[in-house]
Amino acid sequence: LTIVIQNTTSPKIGSNLTAIGLEMPDFLIAPPTLVPAVTAAYFDEITYNSDFEPQHLSAPGGFDIVLTAEGNFLGGNPQGSPAAGERESVVLSLGDTGMSAADLNLAFFNFYSDFEGVFAVGRFQVIGPNGEGSDKVGSGVGVIPEPTSLVMLLAGACALLRRRPA
């Protein structure tokens, strides 16, 4: 699974996207693992079942996966993270799902289409003209948060879903 993480914050506002958390479908047999990037990448650590405050941004039982640079959703150095308008791709290994790429794509699409509640969360740092702000935003069905359209992250993930060769 290739996930394109794009910081769609307006350059006028500015921000650095330093962490994301995602709910993953229950049909996955094993937790996804991060495939090491060939070149330097900001999102190089994965943690599982992480919960955050405020509670309205949390998923039941914590977010299934969280991608960060230092294993720290709330902190971490924003240097090198996707700034406004920038993107980074990460690859997750889903193991052997027994599904074709088309079936897997449809299963992910249906999972996120039917999901109720927050299914993604992002952590932004260095927000504002002087870089003074920091924020967490969550996304659920039909909710487009500011400072970014985090739901686009998942739409891009579903669109770029592919089966990795063994």
N, CA, C and O atoms as a DFTB+ gen file, in Angstrom:
664 C
 N C O
     1  1       0.857      -1.162       0.000
     2  2       0.000       0.000       0.000
     3  2       0.900       1.221       0.000
     4  3       1.710       1.409       0.908
     5  1       0.755       2.044      -1.018
     6  2       1.494       3.297      -1.082
     7  2       0.566       4.407      -0.615
     8  3      -0.534       4.572      -1.144
     9  1       1.008       5.158       0.367
    10  2       0.222       6.278       0.874
    11  2       0.965       7.564       0.530
    12  3       2.131       7.740       0.886
    13  1       0.278       8.448      -0.160
    14  2       0.839       9.761      -0.466
    15  2       0.342      10.711       0.611
    16  3      -0.859      10.936       0.757
    17  1       1.272      11.255       1.350
    18  2       0.952      12.190       2.434
    19  2       1.264      13.586       1.908
    20  3       2.425      13.943       1.704
    21  1       0.212      14.367       1.692
    22  2       0.398      15.702       1.140
    23  2      -0.132      16.744       2.104
    24  3      -1.258      16.649       2.591
    25  1       0.689      17.728       2.369
    26  2       0.296      18.849       3.207
    27  2      -0.354      19.878       2.286
    28  3       0.334      20.600       1.564
    29  1      -1.684      19.939       2.317
    30  2      -2.417      20.845       1.436
    31  2      -2.691      22.201       2.081
    32  3      -3.510      22.973       1.582
    33  1      -2.019      22.489       3.172
    34  2      -2.154      23.796       3.796
    35  2      -1.709      24.876       2.817
    36  3      -0.730      24.698       2.092
    37  1      -2.414      25.972       2.797
    38  2      -2.041      27.096       1.945
    39  2      -0.669      27.629       2.358
    40  3      -0.399      27.773       3.551
    41  1       0.197      27.921       1.391
    42  2       1.489      28.517       1.731
    43  2       1.352      29.832       2.509
    44  3       2.256      30.209       3.255
    45  1       0.210      30.534       2.333
    46  2      -0.013      31.772       3.089
    47  2      -0.139      31.493       4.578
    48  3       0.293      32.296       5.406
    49  1      -0.736      30.347       4.920
    50  2      -0.861      29.951       6.333
    51  2       0.436      29.309       6.784
    52  3       0.994      29.665       7.822
    53  1       0.909      28.356       5.991
    54  2       2.141      27.642       6.316
    55  2       1.925      26.619       7.409
    56  3       1.096      26.819       8.297
    57  1       2.660      25.531       7.350
    58  2       2.666      24.516       8.392
    59  2       3.580      23.387       7.960
    60  3       3.927      23.271       6.785
    61  1       3.965      22.563       8.908
    62  2       4.692      21.335       8.642
    63  2       3.874      20.183       9.191
    64  3       3.492      20.188      10.362
    65  1       3.602      19.190       8.347
    66  2       2.861      18.003       8.752
    67  2       3.861      17.020       9.340
    68  3       4.700      16.481       8.617
    69  1       3.781      16.780      10.650
    70  2       4.811      16.000      11.336
    71  2       4.368      14.610      11.764
    72  3       5.211      13.812      12.173
    73  1       3.078      14.286      11.686
    74  2       2.620      12.945      12.066
    75  2       1.218      12.728      11.538
    76  3       0.432      13.667      11.410
    77  1       0.913      11.463      11.231
    78  2      -0.455      11.097      10.862
    79  2      -0.822       9.799      11.557
    80  3       0.027       8.940      11.792
    81  1      -2.102       9.670      11.880
    82  2      -2.634       8.433      12.422
    83  2      -3.797       7.985      11.562
    84  3      -4.586       8.809      11.100
    85  1      -3.908       6.673      11.342
    86  2      -4.950       6.134      10.481
    87  2      -5.604       4.916      11.108
    88  3      -4.949       4.123      11.783
    89  1      -6.890       4.779      10.880
    90  2      -7.593       3.541      11.174
    91  2      -7.408       2.635       9.963
    92  3      -7.433       3.103       8.824
    93  1      -7.225       1.358      10.201
    94  2      -7.026       0.401       9.121
    95  2      -8.161      -0.620       9.131
    96  3      -8.748      -0.882      10.180
    97  1      -8.473      -1.200       7.968
    98  2      -9.572      -2.163       7.876
    99  2      -9.343      -3.408       8.734
   100  3      -8.211      -3.856       8.916
   101  1     -10.439      -3.952       9.251
   102  2     -10.374      -5.150      10.086
   103  2     -10.024      -6.396       9.301
   104  3      -9.626      -7.396       9.898
   105  1     -10.158      -6.374       7.984
   106  2      -9.869      -7.568       7.203
   107  2      -8.371      -7.859       7.090
   108  3      -7.989      -8.938       6.639
   109  1      -7.520      -6.915       7.493
   110  2      -6.079      -7.167       7.456
   111  2      -5.722      -8.183       8.531
   112  3      -6.103      -8.022       9.691
   113  1      -5.000      -9.215       8.156
   114  2      -4.656     -10.296       9.070
   115  2      -3.599      -9.856      10.078
   116  3      -3.682     -10.198      11.258
   117  1      -2.617      -9.108       9.621
   118  2      -1.530      -8.644      10.480
   119  2      -1.440      -7.126      10.381
   120  3      -1.873      -6.545       9.387
   121  1      -0.883      -6.482      11.400
   122  2      -0.710      -5.025      11.308
   123  2       0.229      -4.674      10.153
   124  3       1.215      -5.377       9.930
   125  1      -0.057      -3.615       9.428
   126  2       0.844      -3.185       8.356
   127  2       2.214      -2.834       8.925
   128  3       2.322      -2.361      10.056
   129  1       3.248      -3.066       8.144
   130  2       4.599      -2.691       8.543
   131  2       5.137      -1.676       7.545
   132  3       4.774      -1.686       6.369
   133  1       5.994      -0.815       8.026
   134  2       6.582       0.229       7.191
   135  2       7.732      -0.365       6.389
   136  3       8.647      -0.966       6.951
   137  1       7.678      -0.195       5.080
   138  2       8.765      -0.637       4.206
   139  2       9.793       0.487       4.177
   140  3       9.456       1.617       3.825
   141  1      11.054       0.194       4.545
   142  2      12.066       1.260       4.562
   143  2      12.190       1.935       3.194
   144  3      12.190       1.275       2.155
   145  1      12.293       3.241       3.221
   146  2      12.413       4.027       1.989
   147  2      13.820       3.885       1.419
   148  3      14.794       3.737       2.158
   149  1      13.909       3.932       0.089
   150  2      15.200       3.850      -0.586
   151  2      15.989       5.139      -0.342
   152  3      17.203       5.102      -0.144
   153  1      15.296       6.269      -0.357
   154  2      15.933       7.560      -0.093
   155  2      15.457       8.065       1.264
   156  3      14.526       7.512       1.850
   157  1      16.091       9.101       1.751
   158  2      15.715       9.668       3.049
   159  2      14.250      10.066       3.045
   160  3      13.762      10.680       2.097
   161  1      13.558       9.710       4.109
   162  2      12.139      10.032       4.234
   163  2      11.885      10.565       5.640
   164  3      12.528      10.142       6.601
   165  1      10.950      11.488       5.745
   166  2      10.609      12.029       7.062
   167  2       9.844      10.993       7.881
   168  3      10.200      10.730       9.030
   169  1       8.810      10.411       7.308
   170  2       7.975       9.445       8.031
   171  2       8.660       8.085       8.005
   172  3       8.454       7.291       7.087
   173  1       9.474       7.826       9.019
   174  2      10.276       6.603       9.029
   175  2      10.023       5.707      10.240
   176  3      10.747       4.733      10.449
   177  1       9.008       6.026      11.036
   178  2       8.659       5.191      12.183
   179  2       7.155       4.957      12.203
   180  3       6.366       5.836      11.857
   181  1       6.776       3.748      12.616
   182  2       5.365       3.389      12.732
   183  2       5.116       2.878      14.148
   184  3       5.892       2.088      14.686
   185  1       4.021       3.343      14.735
   186  2       3.576       2.833      16.035
   187  2       2.129       2.383      15.869
   188  3       1.462       2.734      14.895
   189  1       1.658       1.602      16.835
   190  2       0.341       0.989      16.717
   191  2      -0.542       1.351      17.909
   192  3      -0.063       1.534      19.028
   193  1      -1.851       1.449      17.638
   194  2      -2.885       1.649      18.657
   195  2      -2.578       2.824      19.582
   196  3      -2.538       2.678      20.804
   197  1      -2.364       3.977      18.984
   198  2      -2.035       5.194      19.723
   199  2      -3.277       6.052      19.916
   200  3      -4.082       6.208      18.998
   201  1      -3.424       6.599      21.097
   202  2      -4.557       7.438      21.456
   203  2      -4.044       8.847      21.744
   204  3      -2.927       9.012      22.233
   205  1      -4.858       9.867      21.443
   206  2      -4.434      11.251      21.605
   207  2      -5.515      12.082      22.265
   208  3      -6.692      11.724      22.254
   209  1      -5.101      13.185      22.833
   210  2      -6.019      14.194      23.346
   211  2      -6.061      15.334      22.337
   212  3      -5.048      15.581      21.682
   213  1      -7.149      16.026      22.179
   214  2      -8.412      15.860      22.883
   215  2      -9.131      14.591      22.422
   216  3      -8.926      14.117      21.304
   217  1      -9.953      14.066      23.278
   218  2     -10.600      12.784      23.060
   219  2     -11.447      12.740      21.787
   220  3     -11.563      11.686      21.162
   221  1     -12.036      13.869      21.400
   222  2     -12.863      13.849      20.187
   223  2     -12.059      13.577      18.917
   224  3     -12.639      13.298      17.868
   225  1     -10.735      13.653      18.999
   226  2      -9.882      13.327      17.857
   227  2      -9.374      11.887      17.902
   228  3      -8.619      11.475      17.021
   229  1      -9.771      11.128      18.901
   230  2      -9.271       9.767      19.037
   231  2     -10.185       8.759      18.365
   232  3     -11.384       8.982      18.199
   233  1      -9.582       7.653      17.988
   234  2     -10.332       6.516      17.449
   235  2     -10.531       5.519      18.578
   236  3      -9.706       5.457      19.490
   237  1     -11.602       4.736      18.542
   238  2     -11.808       3.733      19.587
   239  2     -10.625       2.768      19.659
   240  3     -10.276       2.140      18.660
   241  1     -10.014       2.650      20.822
   242  2      -8.856       1.773      20.975
   243  2      -7.564       2.361      20.443
   244  3      -6.542       1.676      20.421
   245  1      -7.585       3.605      20.017
   246  2      -6.394       4.250      19.469
   247  2      -6.306       4.052      17.967
   248  3      -6.907       3.127      17.419
   249  1      -5.562       4.916      17.307
   250  2      -5.381       4.784      15.869
   251  2      -4.549       3.550      15.588
   252  3      -3.543       3.299      16.250
   253  1      -4.982       2.777      14.590
   254  2      -4.309       1.520      14.279
   255  2      -2.838       1.720      13.952
   256  3      -1.988       0.975      14.441
   257  1      -2.526       2.721      13.128
   258  2      -1.133       3.025      12.822
   259  2      -0.902       4.525      12.928
   260  3      -1.793       5.329      12.652
   261  1       0.307       4.882      13.331
   262  2       0.719       6.276      13.397
   263  2       2.096       6.370      12.749
   264  3       3.013       5.635      13.114
   265  1       2.233       7.273      11.793
   266  2       3.491       7.480      11.099
   267  2       4.108       8.792      11.564
   268  3       3.465       9.841      11.524
   269  1       5.368       8.722      12.008
   270  2       6.087       9.886      12.516
   271  2       7.551       9.804      12.089
   272  3       7.952       8.888      11.370
   273  1       8.333      10.770      12.541
   274  2       9.774      10.743      12.302
   275  2      10.521      10.246      13.525
   276  3      11.580       9.632      13.388
   277  1      10.010      10.490      14.686
   278  2      10.734      10.157      15.909
   279  2       9.897       9.326      16.866
   280  3      10.238       9.208      18.043
   281  1       8.803       8.744      16.375
   282  2       7.943       7.953      17.238
   283  2       7.160       8.792      18.227
   284  3       6.648       8.269      19.216
   285  1       7.061      10.094      17.969
   286  2       6.420      11.010      18.899
   287  2       5.381      11.835      18.146
   288  3       5.728      12.775      17.431
   289  1       4.101      11.481      18.308
   290  2       3.035      12.192      17.614
   291  2       2.954      13.651      18.038
   292  3       2.736      14.523      17.197
   293  1       3.122      13.928      19.304
   294  2       2.914      15.286      19.809
   295  2       4.112      16.188      19.661
   296  3       3.968      17.409      19.715
   297  1       5.271      15.637      19.480
   298  2       6.474      16.458      19.378
   299  2       7.240      16.103      18.132
   300  3       6.665      15.899      17.063
   301  1       8.509      16.034      18.277
   302  2       9.350      15.711      17.133
   303  2       9.798      16.959      16.415
   304  3       9.164      18.012      16.494
   305  1      10.884      16.821      15.727
   306  2      11.472      17.926      14.996
   307  2      10.750      18.093      13.668
   308  3      10.692      17.141      12.890
   309  1      10.195      19.271      13.380
   310  2       9.490      19.467      12.112
   311  2      10.418      19.620      10.909
   312  3       9.950      19.617       9.771
   313  1      11.732      19.756      11.142
   314  2      12.658      19.942      10.032
   315  2      12.642      18.714       9.114
   316  3      12.863      17.590       9.564
   317  1      12.383      18.939       7.847
   318  2      12.336      17.865       6.862
   319  2      10.945      17.299       6.640
   320  3      10.739      16.504       5.723
   321  1       9.977      17.702       7.477
   322  2       8.606      17.225       7.294
   323  2       7.956      17.974       6.132
   324  3       8.397      19.067       5.779
   325  1       6.905      17.393       5.533
   326  2       6.252      18.083       4.420
   327  2       5.687      19.439       4.842
   328  3       4.815      19.525       5.706
   329  1       6.195      20.477       4.223
   330  2       5.704      21.838       4.458
   331  2       4.497      22.064       3.552
   332  3       4.153      21.204       2.741
   333  1       3.866      23.207       3.689
   334  2       2.695      23.539       2.877
   335  2       2.986      23.286       1.409
   336  3       3.959      23.799       0.856
   337  1       2.117      22.477       0.776
   338  2       2.254      22.169      -0.636
   339  2       3.175      21.005      -0.954
   340  3       3.257      20.600      -2.114
   341  1       3.866      20.455       0.024
   342  2       4.791      19.356      -0.227
   343  2       4.146      18.007       0.088
   344  3       3.126      17.933       0.774
   345  1       4.759      16.951      -0.424
   346  2       4.240      15.603      -0.183
   347  2       5.380      14.624       0.019
   348  3       6.533      14.873      -0.333
   349  1       5.002      13.503       0.602
   350  2       5.924      12.386       0.785
   351  2       5.117      11.100       0.663
   352  3       3.955      11.041       1.064
   353  1       5.739      10.088       0.113
   354  2       5.086       8.781      -0.009
   355  2       5.723       7.806       0.968
   356  3       6.934       7.816       1.187
   357  1       4.883       6.970       1.544
   358  2       5.364       5.870       2.378
   359  2       4.729       4.586       1.846
   360  3       3.635       4.604       1.281
   361  1       5.425       3.490       2.035
   362  2       4.927       2.200       1.578
   363  2       4.735       1.309       2.794
   364  3       5.639       1.143       3.613
   365  1       3.545       0.742       2.895
   366  2       3.229      -0.199       3.968
   367  2       3.076      -1.584       3.372
   368  3       2.451      -1.752       2.325
   369  1       3.643      -2.567       4.036
   370  2       3.430      -3.956       3.652
   371  2       2.206      -4.458       4.404
   372  3       2.124      -4.344       5.627
   373  1       1.257      -5.013       3.662
   374  2       0.031      -5.535       4.261
   375  2       0.108      -7.043       4.466
   376  3      -0.837      -7.649       4.971
   377  1       1.215      -7.643       4.082
   378  2       1.319      -9.095       4.158
   379  2       0.485      -9.727       3.060
   380  3       0.040      -9.043       2.138
   381  1       0.273     -11.027       3.157
   382  2      -0.530     -11.737       2.166
   383  2      -1.993     -11.625       2.556
   384  3      -2.449     -12.274       3.497
   385  1      -2.717     -10.800       1.828
   386  2      -4.141     -10.612       2.116
   387  2      -5.006     -11.624       1.377
   388  3      -6.180     -11.798       1.704
   389  1      -4.429     -12.290       0.382
   390  2      -5.202     -13.213      -0.425
   391  2      -6.142     -12.515      -1.391
   392  3      -6.995     -13.160      -2.001
   393  1      -5.996     -11.203      -1.538
   394  2      -6.879     -10.417      -2.397
   395  2      -6.096      -9.896      -3.598
   396  3      -4.896      -9.635      -3.509
   397  1      -6.795      -9.751      -4.721
   398  2      -6.182      -9.095      -5.875
   399  2      -6.075      -7.599      -5.571
   400  3      -6.691      -7.100      -4.629
   401  1      -5.289      -6.897      -6.378
   402  2      -5.154      -5.449      -6.183
   403  2      -6.506      -4.760      -6.316
   404  3      -6.809      -3.845      -5.550
   405  1      -7.324      -5.184      -7.279
   406  2      -8.643      -4.571      -7.476
   407  2      -9.558      -4.850      -6.283
   408  3     -10.279      -3.960      -5.831
   409  1      -9.531      -6.088      -5.771
   410  2     -10.353      -6.436      -4.613
   411  2      -9.903      -5.671      -3.374
   412  3     -10.727      -5.219      -2.579
   413  1      -8.596      -5.529      -3.217
   414  2      -8.053      -4.798      -2.075
   415  2      -8.443      -3.324      -2.155
   416  3      -8.811      -2.716      -1.150
   417  1      -8.359      -2.761      -3.348
   418  2      -8.754      -1.366      -3.553
   419  2     -10.211      -1.161      -3.179
   420  3     -10.544      -0.203      -2.482
   421  1     -11.085      -2.056      -3.637
   422  2     -12.502      -1.959      -3.326
   423  2     -12.756      -2.134      -1.828
   424  3     -13.589      -1.431      -1.255
   425  1     -12.052      -3.055      -1.202
   426  2     -12.222      -3.290       0.240
   427  2     -11.819      -2.053       1.047
   428  3     -12.515      -1.684       1.993
   429  1     -10.710      -1.412       0.688
   430  2     -10.303      -0.181       1.376
   431  2     -11.323       0.921       1.132
   432  3     -11.713       1.626       2.063
   433  1     -11.751       1.072      -0.105
   434  2     -12.738       2.101      -0.431
   435  2     -14.006       1.911       0.398
   436  3     -14.518       2.865       0.984
   437  1     -14.505       0.687       0.446
   438  2     -15.720       0.408       1.217
   439  2     -15.504       0.641       2.706
   440  3     -16.390       1.160       3.385
   441  1     -14.348       0.270       3.216
   442  2     -14.055       0.474       4.641
   443  2     -14.139       1.952       5.001
   444  3     -14.820       2.317       5.959
   445  1     -13.454       2.804       4.245
   446  2     -13.448       4.230       4.569
   447  2     -14.785       4.894       4.246
   448  3     -15.168       5.856       4.913
   449  1     -15.495       4.402       3.245
   450  2     -16.813       4.968       2.910
   451  2     -17.831       4.712       4.009
   452  3     -18.686       5.555       4.280
   453  1     -17.738       3.553       4.639
   454  2     -18.706       3.163       5.665
   455  2     -18.269       3.513       7.081
   456  3     -19.029       3.303       8.027
   457  1     -17.061       4.043       7.246
   458  2     -16.513       4.285       8.581
   459  2     -17.277       5.413       9.269
   460  3     -17.560       6.446       8.662
   461  1     -17.603       5.204      10.529
   462  2     -18.251       6.248      11.321
   463  2     -17.262       6.713      12.383
   464  3     -16.690       5.899      13.108
   465  1     -17.068       7.999      12.468
   466  2     -16.134       8.543      13.445
   467  2     -14.846       9.008      12.781
   468  3     -14.746       9.073      11.556
   469  1     -13.874       9.326      13.608
   470  2     -12.596       9.849      13.133
   471  2     -11.752       8.687      12.616
   472  3     -11.512       7.721      13.341
   473  1     -11.302       8.778      11.363
   474  2     -10.478       7.709      10.802
   475  2      -9.062       8.160      10.467
   476  3      -8.239       7.346      10.049
   477  1      -8.770       9.431      10.643
   478  2      -7.424       9.943      10.405
   479  2      -7.192      11.152      11.298
   480  3      -8.116      11.903      11.613
   481  1      -5.944      11.320      11.696
   482  2      -5.570      12.476      12.495
   483  2      -4.200      12.946      12.011
   484  3      -3.362      12.136      11.616
   485  1      -3.984      14.236      12.044
   486  2      -2.703      14.809      11.642
   487  2      -2.177      15.751      12.690
   488  3      -2.945      16.366      13.431
   489  1      -0.884      15.863      12.753
   490  2      -0.210      16.782      13.675
   491  2       0.564      17.785      12.834
   492  3       1.402      17.414      12.011
   493  1       0.268      19.064      13.057
   494  2       0.928      20.137      12.329
   495  2       1.716      20.998      13.297
   496  3       1.258      21.297      14.401
   497  1       2.897      21.389      12.874
   498  2       3.718      22.301      13.659
   499  2       4.142      23.455      12.769
   500  3       4.008      23.398      11.546
   501  1       4.647      24.488      13.389
   502  2       5.149      25.670      12.704
   503  2       4.045      26.255      11.812
   504  3       4.229      26.454      10.611
   505  1       2.904      26.520      12.435
   506  2       1.747      27.054      11.712
   507  2       1.683      28.562      11.903
   508  3       1.942      29.072      12.993
   509  1       1.342      29.253      10.858
   510  2       1.161      30.703      10.933
   511  2       2.340      31.437      10.345
   512  3       3.386      30.847      10.076
   513  1       2.165      32.733      10.147
   514  2       3.197      33.525       9.475
   515  2       4.520      33.559      10.238
   516  3       5.576      33.720       9.625
   517  1       4.482      33.412      11.538
   518  2       5.713      33.414      12.330
   519  2       6.081      32.026      12.828
   520  3       7.014      31.879      13.617
   521  1       5.357      31.006      12.377
   522  2       5.657      29.638      12.775
   523  2       5.389      29.345      14.232
   524  3       6.015      28.458      14.812
   525  1       4.462      30.083      14.836
   526  2       4.243      29.977      16.279
   527  2       3.241      28.902      16.679
   528  3       3.209      28.512      17.846
   529  1       2.427      28.413      15.759
   530  2       1.327      27.533      16.137
   531  2       1.638      26.057      15.995
   532  3       2.604      25.653      15.347
   533  1       0.790      25.276      16.621
   534  2       0.844      23.819      16.521
   535  2      -0.578      23.328      16.696
   536  3      -1.327      23.885      17.498
   537  1      -0.969      22.289      15.956
   538  2      -2.357      21.873      15.974
   539  2      -2.472      20.401      15.641
   540  3      -1.598      19.827      14.992
   541  1      -3.567      19.791      16.094
   542  2      -3.944      18.435      15.718
   543  2      -5.314      18.535      15.083
   544  3      -6.188      19.232      15.599
   545  1      -5.512      17.849      13.971
   546  2      -6.817      17.845      13.326
   547  2      -7.190      16.419      12.971
   548  3      -6.337      15.597      12.636
   549  1      -8.479      16.146      13.052
   550  2      -8.976      14.817      12.722
   551  2      -9.924      14.898      11.561
   552  3     -10.428      15.971      11.230
   553  1     -10.172      13.750      10.933
   554  2     -11.072      13.718       9.803
   555  2     -11.965      12.500       9.887
   556  3     -11.520      11.405      10.231
   557  1     -13.222      12.703       9.571
   558  2     -14.193      11.625       9.477
   559  2     -14.967      11.796       8.187
   560  3     -14.695      12.720       7.420
   561  1     -15.910      10.938       7.940
   562  2     -16.681      10.999       6.709
   563  2     -17.366      12.359       6.604
   564  3     -18.084      12.772       7.515
   565  1     -17.141      13.050       5.490
   566  2     -17.787      14.327       5.229
   567  2     -17.199      15.496       5.994
   568  3     -17.743      16.599       5.931
   569  1     -16.098      15.289       6.722
   570  2     -15.491      16.361       7.498
   571  2     -14.150      16.708       6.876
   572  3     -13.283      15.842       6.755
   573  1     -13.967      17.957       6.482
   574  2     -12.705      18.413       5.931
   575  2     -12.125      19.415       6.921
   576  3     -12.616      20.539       7.014
   577  1     -11.080      19.025       7.670
   578  2     -10.548      19.921       8.690
   579  2      -9.605      20.967       8.110
   580  3      -9.092      20.809       7.002
   581  1      -9.389      22.001       8.845
   582  2      -8.337      22.966       8.558
   583  2      -7.282      22.748       9.628
   584  3      -7.644      22.340      10.731
   585  1      -6.010      22.990       9.378
   586  2      -5.456      23.715       8.260
   587  2      -5.236      22.893       7.004
   588  3      -4.642      23.416       6.061
   589  1      -5.661      21.669       6.924
   590  2      -5.460      20.888       5.703
   591  2      -6.656      20.006       5.425
   592  3      -7.470      19.762       6.315
   593  1      -6.767      19.541       4.237
   594  2      -7.817      18.591       3.877
   595  2      -7.269      17.181       4.076
   596  3      -6.880      16.515       3.118
   597  1      -7.242      16.738       5.327
   598  2      -6.638      15.461       5.675
   599  2      -7.349      14.294       5.023
   600  3      -6.744      13.243       4.811
   601  1      -8.615      14.458       4.704
   602  2      -9.335      13.372       4.047
   603  2      -8.707      13.064       2.686
   604  3      -8.832      11.940       2.199
   605  1      -8.040      14.029       2.069
   606  2      -7.361      13.787       0.803
   607  2      -6.250      12.761       0.966
   608  3      -5.922      12.041       0.023
   609  1      -5.678      12.693       2.140
   610  2      -4.653      11.695       2.417
   611  2      -5.194      10.295       2.161
   612  3      -4.546       9.478       1.506
   613  1      -6.377      10.028       2.679
   614  2      -6.957       8.702       2.513
   615  2      -7.480       8.482       1.109
   616  3      -7.410       7.369       0.588
   617  1      -7.999       9.520       0.496
   618  2      -8.449       9.371      -0.886
   619  2      -7.265       9.035      -1.774
   620  3      -7.368       8.195      -2.668
   621  1      -6.145       9.688      -1.528
   622  2      -4.929       9.380      -2.282
   623  2      -4.427       7.986      -1.988
   624  3      -3.938       7.300      -2.885
   625  1      -4.542       7.557      -0.745
   626  2      -4.095       6.207      -0.387
   627  2      -4.914       5.164      -1.120
   628  3      -4.360       4.194      -1.638
   629  1      -6.214       5.346      -1.172
   630  2      -7.072       4.374      -1.870
   631  2      -6.803       4.405      -3.369
   632  3      -6.797       3.360      -4.019
   633  1      -6.580       5.589      -3.921
   634  2      -6.346       5.700      -5.359
   635  2      -5.012       5.084      -5.755
   636  3      -4.871       4.572      -6.866
   637  1      -4.041       5.128      -4.864
   638  2      -2.714       4.622      -5.189
   639  2      -2.457       3.228      -4.653
   640  3      -1.328       2.740      -4.692
   641  1      -3.480       2.600      -4.161
   642  2      -3.343       1.260      -3.619
   643  2      -2.798       0.328      -4.690
   644  3      -3.286       0.312      -5.821
   645  1      -1.811      -0.427      -4.335
   646  2      -1.257      -1.386      -5.285
   647  2      -0.737      -2.595      -4.525
   648  3      -0.388      -2.501      -3.348
   649  1      -0.691      -3.687      -5.186
   650  2      -0.162      -4.905      -4.603
   651  2       1.328      -4.949      -4.898
   652  3       1.733      -4.877      -6.059
   653  1       2.145      -5.065      -3.864
   654  2       3.598      -5.104      -4.017
   655  2       4.016      -6.511      -4.429
   656  3       3.464      -7.493      -3.933
   657  1       4.987      -6.615      -5.334
   658  2       5.465      -7.936      -5.720
   659  2       6.152      -8.622      -4.553
   660  3       6.733      -7.962      -3.691
   661  1       6.086      -9.945      -4.526
   662  2       6.667     -10.721      -3.427
   663  2       8.173     -10.713      -3.493
   664  3       8.831     -11.317      -2.645
